[in-house]
Amino acid sequence: MRFLFAGAGALGARFGFMLHQNGEDVTWIDTWKEHVEKIRQDGLKVIIDDKDLGNFPIPISYPEELSGEFDVVFVATKSMQLKSMLESIKHVFKPDTKVICILNGLGHVDTLKEYVDPENILIGVTLWTSGLGGPGVLNAHGTGKTEVKQVEESDKSRSLEIVDVLNKSGLNMVYSDNVYQSIWHKVGLNCVFNSYCTIIDCNIGEYGSYEGHQRLTDMILNEVVAVGRAEGVDVKYDVISGNISRIFPPELAGLHYPSLTQDMKNGRLTEIDYLNGAVSKLGRKHNIPTPVCDLVTELIHIKEFLGGNK
Ligand code: NAD
């Protein structure tokens, strides 16, 4: 199977590296010049769990250089880069190329459907985490698991084969009929931490140390749960709320700043429109008021604007 990772950032580098190490045929593309050039020159430097595993020569190019055809395309950009990335690589899709999307947030299936038949889309959610330590450096910790499901399922045999190949590389992936519930449960957690920690400028543990954290959490979760249920997904408040308070201790995620907070600090645009912003948009569709998600989305956007984020 030929795999393309469209985006060689934190997640794309980590998953692609695991497949590559297991002997799979993997290619990466990215638009970040320093990153691509550094990997071409020195290979990808891989640090996992603080252990330097060395530098690995891996095939990476710019989207405009990409040719050939791929059996599986892993989309691994940030949410707001998905559409322009798909536009730039649509020439490498075969009629049966499967596209796997485990980006955080909501709304990706609609974007993917503009380029890919729903039979070929695997939508999902991952609990793996990863990071970059600068251009050309993968710096990641821990392990995780991933759930995926084909958006339309008249024949899912190839998807099951792909999941099997990914598992042989240690990706710990399951084909799951509950994937939309899992997506919404992660969205709920991200809608709370990513927005509040960025606005308040605190880490997850500091947020949890405030005696009123549950009131703040509930203001967002009530909206997420109502909108998710209106979308036909069995979104469970107790599960999300439990997942949130479970990770306050410093030995879990307490010292961690959510990715949106890091993007804001690093002058980048954020995924807010695919988190709280997406809940607001779906709320309007179902006539469900979402004043808290509306407000935090605007607050994040004004911070991006005043910070000159790009
Ligand atoms: P990232 O910013 O590290 O990586 C994205 C990469 O895509 C960058 O290297 C960027 O240069 C590249 N890119 C941008 N536009 C492109 C284009 N047109 N063509 C090719 N490449 C392009 O982001 P990430 O942390 O890897 O996150 C990717 C997605 O996965 C996000 O939705 C994120 O929320 C989600 N996610 C990340 C983690 C994590 O721990 N990093 C965990 C779970 C989910």
CSV table of C-alpha atoms and ligand atoms in Angstrom, one decimal:
chain,number,residue,atom,x,y,z
A,1,MET,CA,0.0,0.0,0.0
A,2,ARG,CA,1.3,3.5,-0.8
A,3,PHE,CA,0.6,6.0,1.9
A,4,LEU,CA,0.7,9.8,1.6
A,5,PHE,CA,0.8,12.0,4.7
A,6,ALA,CA,-0.5,15.4,3.6
A,7,GLY,CA,1.1,17.5,6.3
A,8,ALA,CA,4.3,16.4,8.0
A,9,GLY,CA,3.6,18.3,11.3
A,10,ALA,CA,3.4,16.8,14.7
A,11,LEU,CA,0.7,14.2,14.0
A,12,GLY,CA,1.7,13.4,10.3
A,13,ALA,CA,5.4,13.0,11.2
A,14,ARG,CA,4.6,10.7,14.1
A,15,PHE,CA,2.1,8.4,12.4
A,16,GLY,CA,4.0,8.4,9.1
A,17,PHE,CA,7.2,7.6,11.0
A,18,MET,CA,5.6,4.6,12.7
A,19,LEU,CA,4.5,3.2,9.3
A,20,HIS,CA,7.8,3.9,7.6
A,21,GLN,CA,9.7,2.1,10.4
A,22,ASN,CA,7.5,-0.9,9.8
A,23,GLY,CA,8.5,-1.0,6.1
A,24,GLU,CA,5.4,0.6,4.6
A,25,ASP,CA,5.8,2.8,1.5
A,26,VAL,CA,5.2,6.3,2.9
A,27,THR,CA,5.6,9.8,1.3
A,28,TRP,CA,5.1,13.1,3.1
A,29,ILE,CA,4.3,16.6,1.7
A,30,ASP,CA,4.4,19.9,3.5
A,31,THR,CA,4.4,23.6,2.7
A,32,TRP,CA,6.8,24.6,5.5
A,33,LYS,CA,10.0,25.3,3.8
A,34,GLU,CA,12.5,25.2,6.7
A,35,HIS,CA,10.9,21.8,7.8
A,36,VAL,CA,11.0,20.2,4.4
A,37,GLU,CA,14.6,21.5,3.7
A,38,LYS,CA,15.9,20.4,7.1
A,39,ILE,CA,14.4,16.9,6.6
A,40,ARG,CA,15.9,16.7,3.1
A,41,GLN,CA,19.3,17.7,4.4
A,42,ASP,CA,19.5,15.8,7.7
A,43,GLY,CA,16.6,13.4,7.7
A,44,LEU,CA,13.8,13.6,10.3
A,45,LYS,CA,15.2,13.7,13.8
A,46,VAL,CA,13.0,11.6,16.1
A,47,ILE,CA,12.8,12.0,19.8
A,48,ILE,CA,10.2,9.7,21.5
A,49,ASP,CA,9.7,9.8,25.3
A,50,ASP,CA,12.8,11.9,25.6
A,51,LYS,CA,15.0,9.3,23.8
A,52,ASP,CA,16.8,10.5,20.7
A,53,LEU,CA,16.3,7.7,18.2
A,54,GLY,CA,18.4,9.3,15.5
A,55,ASN,CA,17.9,10.9,12.1
A,56,PHE,CA,15.9,9.1,9.5
A,57,PRO,CA,16.0,9.8,5.8
A,58,ILE,CA,12.3,10.0,4.7
A,59,PRO,CA,10.8,11.0,1.3
A,60,ILE,CA,9.3,14.5,1.7
A,61,SER,CA,8.3,17.1,-1.0
A,62,TYR,CA,6.2,20.1,-1.6
A,63,PRO,CA,2.6,19.6,-2.8
A,64,GLU,CA,3.4,21.0,-6.2
A,65,GLU,CA,6.1,18.4,-6.7
A,66,LEU,CA,3.8,15.5,-5.9
A,67,SER,CA,3.1,12.9,-8.6
A,68,GLY,CA,2.0,9.3,-8.7
A,69,GLU,CA,-1.0,7.7,-7.1
A,70,PHE,CA,-1.6,6.7,-3.5
A,71,ASP,CA,-3.8,4.0,-1.9
A,72,VAL,CA,-4.2,5.9,1.3
A,73,VAL,CA,-4.0,9.6,2.0
A,74,PHE,CA,-3.7,10.7,5.7
A,75,VAL,CA,-4.8,14.3,5.9
A,76,ALA,CA,-2.6,15.9,8.6
A,77,THR,CA,-2.8,19.6,8.4
A,78,LYS,CA,-4.6,21.9,10.8
A,79,SER,CA,-8.4,22.1,10.2
A,80,MET,CA,-8.3,25.5,8.5
A,81,GLN,CA,-5.6,24.2,6.0
A,82,LEU,CA,-7.6,21.2,5.0
A,83,LYS,CA,-9.4,22.6,2.0
A,84,SER,CA,-6.5,24.3,0.3
A,85,MET,CA,-4.3,21.2,0.9
A,86,LEU,CA,-7.0,18.9,-0.7
A,87,GLU,CA,-7.2,21.3,-3.7
A,88,SER,CA,-3.4,21.1,-4.2
A,89,ILE,CA,-3.3,17.2,-4.1
A,90,LYS,CA,-6.5,16.2,-5.7
A,91,HIS,CA,-4.6,15.0,-8.8
A,92,VAL,CA,-3.1,12.1,-6.9
A,93,PHE,CA,-6.5,10.6,-5.9
A,94,LYS,CA,-7.4,7.4,-7.7
A,95,PRO,CA,-11.1,6.4,-7.8
A,96,ASP,CA,-10.5,4.1,-4.8
A,97,THR,CA,-8.0,6.1,-2.8
A,98,LYS,CA,-9.0,6.1,0.9
A,99,VAL,CA,-8.6,9.3,2.8
A,100,ILE,CA,-8.2,9.1,6.6
A,101,CYS,CA,-9.1,12.2,8.6
A,102,ILE,CA,-8.5,12.4,12.3
A,103,LEU,CA,-8.2,16.1,12.7
A,104,ASN,CA,-9.7,17.6,15.8
A,105,GLY,CA,-13.0,19.4,15.5
A,106,LEU,CA,-16.2,19.3,13.4
A,107,GLY,CA,-17.1,19.9,9.8
A,108,HIS,CA,-14.3,18.0,8.0
A,109,VAL,CA,-16.6,15.4,6.3
A,110,ASP,CA,-18.3,18.2,4.4
A,111,THR,CA,-15.0,19.6,3.2
A,112,LEU,CA,-13.7,16.1,2.3
A,113,LYS,CA,-16.9,15.2,0.3
A,114,GLU,CA,-16.0,18.0,-2.1
A,115,TYR,CA,-13.0,16.0,-3.2
A,116,VAL,CA,-13.6,12.4,-2.2
A,117,ASP,CA,-16.5,9.9,-2.5
A,118,PRO,CA,-18.0,9.3,1.0
A,119,GLU,CA,-17.2,5.5,0.5
A,120,ASN,CA,-13.5,6.5,0.5
A,121,ILE,CA,-13.6,8.8,3.5
A,122,LEU,CA,-12.6,7.3,6.9
A,123,ILE,CA,-13.5,9.9,9.6
A,124,GLY,CA,-12.1,9.4,13.1
A,125,VAL,CA,-10.6,10.7,16.2
A,126,THR,CA,-7.2,10.1,17.9
A,127,LEU,CA,-6.0,10.2,21.5
A,128,TRP,CA,-2.4,10.1,20.4
A,129,THR,CA,-0.4,13.3,21.0
A,130,SER,CA,2.6,14.5,19.3
A,131,GLY,CA,4.8,17.6,18.9
A,132,LEU,CA,7.6,19.1,16.9
A,133,GLY,CA,10.8,20.4,18.4
A,134,GLY,CA,11.5,22.9,15.6
A,135,PRO,CA,11.9,22.3,11.9
A,136,GLY,CA,12.9,18.7,11.1
A,137,VAL,CA,12.4,17.4,14.7
A,138,LEU,CA,9.7,15.1,15.9
A,139,ASN,CA,9.4,15.2,19.7
A,140,ALA,CA,6.6,13.1,21.0
A,141,HIS,CA,5.5,11.3,24.2
A,142,GLY,CA,3.3,8.4,25.2
A,143,THR,CA,1.0,6.3,23.2
A,144,GLY,CA,-2.6,6.6,22.2
A,145,LYS,CA,-5.5,5.0,20.3
A,146,THR,CA,-7.5,6.0,17.3
A,147,GLU,CA,-11.1,5.2,16.1
A,148,VAL,CA,-12.2,5.5,12.5
A,149,LYS,CA,-15.3,4.7,10.4
A,150,GLN,CA,-16.1,4.9,6.7
A,151,VAL,CA,-18.6,7.7,6.1
A,152,GLU,CA,-20.7,5.5,3.8
A,153,GLU,CA,-20.3,1.8,4.2
A,154,SER,CA,-21.6,-0.3,1.2
A,155,ASP,CA,-18.2,-2.1,1.2
A,156,LYS,CA,-15.8,-1.6,4.1
A,157,SER,CA,-13.4,-4.5,3.4
A,158,ARG,CA,-10.5,-2.3,2.2
A,159,SER,CA,-10.9,0.0,5.1
A,160,LEU,CA,-10.7,-2.9,7.5
A,161,GLU,CA,-7.5,-4.0,5.6
A,162,ILE,CA,-6.0,-0.6,6.0
A,163,VAL,CA,-6.8,-0.5,9.8
A,164,ASP,CA,-5.0,-3.9,10.0
A,165,VAL,CA,-1.9,-2.5,8.3
A,166,LEU,CA,-1.9,0.6,10.6
A,167,ASN,CA,-2.2,-1.7,13.6
A,168,LYS,CA,0.8,-3.7,12.5
A,169,SER,CA,2.8,-0.5,12.7
A,170,GLY,CA,1.6,0.1,16.3
A,171,LEU,CA,-1.0,2.8,15.7
A,172,ASN,CA,-3.6,1.1,17.9
A,173,MET,CA,-6.5,1.8,15.7
A,174,VAL,CA,-10.0,0.4,15.8
A,175,TYR,CA,-12.8,0.5,13.3
A,176,SER,CA,-15.7,1.8,15.4
A,177,ASP,CA,-19.4,2.4,14.9
A,178,ASN,CA,-19.3,4.8,17.8
A,179,VAL,CA,-16.9,7.2,16.1
A,180,TYR,CA,-19.2,10.2,16.0
A,181,GLN,CA,-19.9,10.0,19.7
A,182,SER,CA,-16.1,9.8,20.3
A,183,ILE,CA,-15.5,12.8,18.0
A,184,TRP,CA,-18.1,14.8,19.9
A,185,HIS,CA,-16.7,13.8,23.3
A,186,LYS,CA,-13.3,15.0,22.3
A,187,VAL,CA,-14.8,18.1,20.8
A,188,GLY,CA,-16.5,18.9,24.1
A,189,LEU,CA,-13.2,18.6,26.0
A,190,ASN,CA,-11.4,20.7,23.4
A,191,CYS,CA,-14.1,23.3,23.4
A,192,VAL,CA,-13.6,23.8,27.1
A,193,PHE,CA,-9.8,23.6,27.5
A,194,ASN,CA,-8.8,25.2,24.2
A,195,SER,CA,-11.0,28.2,24.4
A,196,TYR,CA,-10.8,28.9,28.2
A,197,CYS,CA,-7.1,28.2,28.7
A,198,THR,CA,-6.3,30.6,25.7
A,199,ILE,CA,-8.6,33.4,26.9
A,200,ILE,CA,-7.5,33.1,30.6
A,201,ASP,CA,-3.9,32.3,29.6
A,202,CYS,CA,-3.5,29.3,31.9
A,203,ASN,CA,-2.6,25.6,31.7
A,204,ILE,CA,-5.1,22.7,32.3
A,205,GLY,CA,-4.1,22.3,36.0
A,206,GLU,CA,-4.4,26.0,36.7
A,207,TYR,CA,-7.9,26.0,35.1
A,208,GLY,CA,-8.9,23.0,37.3
A,209,SER,CA,-7.5,24.7,40.5
A,210,TYR,CA,-10.2,27.4,40.3
A,211,GLU,CA,-13.2,26.6,42.6
A,212,GLY,CA,-15.6,27.7,39.9
A,213,HIS,CA,-14.1,25.6,37.0
A,214,GLN,CA,-17.2,23.3,36.9
A,215,ARG,CA,-19.5,26.3,36.4
A,216,LEU,CA,-17.3,27.5,33.5
A,217,THR,CA,-17.1,23.9,32.0
A,218,ASP,CA,-20.9,23.5,32.2
A,219,MET,CA,-21.6,26.7,30.4
A,220,ILE,CA,-19.8,25.3,27.3
A,221,LEU,CA,-20.8,21.6,27.8
A,222,ASN,CA,-24.5,22.3,28.0
A,223,GLU,CA,-24.3,23.9,24.5
A,224,VAL,CA,-22.1,21.1,23.1
A,225,VAL,CA,-24.4,18.4,24.4
A,226,ALA,CA,-27.6,20.1,23.2
A,227,VAL,CA,-26.2,20.7,19.7
A,228,GLY,CA,-24.5,17.3,19.4
A,229,ARG,CA,-27.8,15.6,20.3
A,230,ALA,CA,-29.7,17.7,17.8
A,231,GLU,CA,-27.2,16.3,15.2
A,232,GLY,CA,-28.3,12.8,16.2
A,233,VAL,CA,-25.3,11.9,18.2
A,234,ASP,CA,-25.6,10.4,21.7
A,235,VAL,CA,-23.3,12.9,23.4
A,236,LYS,CA,-22.9,12.2,27.1
A,237,TYR,CA,-22.3,15.1,29.4
A,238,ASP,CA,-21.0,12.9,32.2
A,239,VAL,CA,-18.4,11.3,30.0
A,240,ILE,CA,-17.0,14.6,28.8
A,241,SER,CA,-17.1,16.3,32.2
A,242,GLY,CA,-15.3,13.2,33.7
A,243,ASN,CA,-12.7,13.3,31.0
A,244,ILE,CA,-12.1,17.0,31.7
A,245,SER,CA,-11.6,16.7,35.5
A,246,ARG,CA,-9.6,13.5,35.3
A,247,ILE,CA,-6.7,15.2,33.6
A,248,PHE,CA,-6.2,18.2,36.0
A,249,PRO,CA,-3.4,16.5,38.0
A,250,PRO,CA,0.1,17.6,36.9
A,251,GLU,CA,1.2,14.0,36.3
A,252,LEU,CA,-1.6,13.7,33.6
A,253,ALA,CA,-2.2,16.8,31.5
A,254,GLY,CA,-2.2,19.5,34.3
A,255,LEU,CA,1.0,21.2,33.1
A,256,HIS,CA,-0.1,21.1,29.5
A,257,TYR,CA,-1.2,24.2,27.5
A,258,PRO,CA,-3.8,23.1,24.9
A,259,SER,CA,-2.7,23.2,21.2
A,260,LEU,CA,-4.9,26.3,20.5
A,261,THR,CA,-3.2,28.2,23.4
A,262,GLN,CA,0.2,27.2,21.9
A,263,ASP,CA,-0.9,28.3,18.4
A,264,MET,CA,-2.1,31.6,19.7
A,265,LYS,CA,1.2,32.2,21.6
A,266,ASN,CA,3.1,31.3,18.5
A,267,GLY,CA,1.3,33.9,16.3
A,268,ARG,CA,-0.7,31.3,14.3
A,269,LEU,CA,-4.3,31.1,13.4
A,270,THR,CA,-6.3,28.7,15.6
A,271,GLU,CA,-8.8,25.9,15.1
A,272,ILE,CA,-11.6,27.7,17.0
A,273,ASP,CA,-14.0,27.8,14.0
A,274,TYR,CA,-13.9,23.9,14.1
A,275,LEU,CA,-14.5,23.7,17.8
A,276,ASN,CA,-16.7,26.3,19.6
A,277,GLY,CA,-17.3,28.1,16.3
A,278,ALA,CA,-18.6,24.9,14.7
A,279,VAL,CA,-20.9,24.3,17.7
A,280,SER,CA,-22.3,27.8,17.2
A,281,LYS,CA,-22.8,27.3,13.5
A,282,LEU,CA,-24.7,24.0,14.1
A,283,GLY,CA,-26.6,25.6,16.9
A,284,ARG,CA,-28.0,28.2,14.4
A,285,LYS,CA,-29.0,25.3,12.1
A,286,HIS,CA,-31.0,23.7,14.9
A,287,ASN,CA,-32.3,27.0,16.4
A,288,ILE,CA,-30.4,26.2,19.6
A,289,PRO,CA,-28.9,29.3,21.2
A,290,THR,CA,-25.1,29.0,21.9
A,291,PRO,CA,-24.2,32.3,23.5
A,292,VAL,CA,-21.1,31.0,25.4
A,293,CYS,CA,-19.6,29.4,22.3
A,294,ASP,CA,-20.4,32.5,20.2
A,295,LEU,CA,-18.7,34.7,22.8
A,296,VAL,CA,-15.5,32.6,23.2
A,297,THR,CA,-15.2,32.2,19.4
A,298,GLU,CA,-15.3,36.0,19.0
A,299,LEU,CA,-12.8,36.5,21.9
A,300,ILE,CA,-10.3,34.1,20.3
A,301,HIS,CA,-10.7,35.8,16.9
A,302,ILE,CA,-10.1,39.2,18.4
A,303,LYS,CA,-6.9,37.8,20.1
A,304,GLU,CA,-5.8,36.4,16.8
A,305,PHE,CA,-6.5,39.8,15.1
A,306,LEU,CA,-4.7,41.9,17.7
A,307,GLY,CA,-1.8,39.5,17.8
A,308,GLY,CA,-1.4,39.7,14.0
A,309,ASN,CA,-1.7,35.9,13.9
A,310,LYS,CA,-1.3,34.2,10.5
B,1,NAD,P1,0.9,20.9,12.9
B,1,NAD,O1,0.7,22.3,12.7
B,1,NAD,O2,2.1,20.4,13.7
B,1,NAD,O3,1.0,20.2,11.4
B,1,NAD,C1,0.3,20.6,10.3
B,1,NAD,C2,1.3,20.6,9.1
B,1,NAD,O4,0.6,20.8,7.9
B,1,NAD,C3,2.4,21.7,9.3
B,1,NAD,O5,3.7,21.1,9.2
B,1,NAD,C4,2.1,22.6,8.1
B,1,NAD,O6,3.2,23.2,7.5
B,1,NAD,C5,1.4,21.6,7.1
B,1,NAD,N1,0.6,22.2,6.1
B,1,NAD,C6,-0.2,23.3,6.1
B,1,NAD,N2,-0.8,23.5,4.9
B,1,NAD,C7,-0.4,22.5,4.1
B,1,NAD,C8,-0.7,22.2,2.8
B,1,NAD,N3,-1.5,23.0,2.0
B,1,NAD,N4,-0.1,21.1,2.2
B,1,NAD,C9,0.7,20.3,3.0
B,1,NAD,N5,1.0,20.6,4.3
B,1,NAD,C10,0.5,21.7,4.8
B,1,NAD,O7,-0.5,20.3,13.4
B,1,NAD,P2,-0.7,18.9,14.2
B,1,NAD,O8,-0.4,19.1,15.6
B,1,NAD,O9,0.0,17.8,13.5
B,1,NAD,O10,-2.3,18.7,14.1
B,1,NAD,C11,-2.9,18.3,12.9
B,1,NAD,C12,-4.3,18.0,13.2
B,1,NAD,O11,-4.4,16.9,14.2
B,1,NAD,C13,-5.1,19.1,13.9
B,1,NAD,O12,-6.4,19.1,13.6
B,1,NAD,C14,-4.9,18.8,15.4
B,1,NAD,O13,-5.9,19.4,16.2
B,1,NAD,C15,-5.0,17.3,15.4
B,1,NAD,N6,-4.4,16.6,16.5
B,1,NAD,C16,-3.2,16.9,16.9
B,1,NAD,C17,-2.6,16.2,17.9
B,1,NAD,C18,-1.2,16.5,18.4
B,1,NAD,O14,-0.9,16.0,19.5
B,1,NAD,N7,-0.4,17.2,17.7
B,1,NAD,C19,-3.4,15.2,18.6
B,1,NAD,C20,-4.7,15.0,18.2
B,1,NAD,C21,-5.2,15.7,17.1
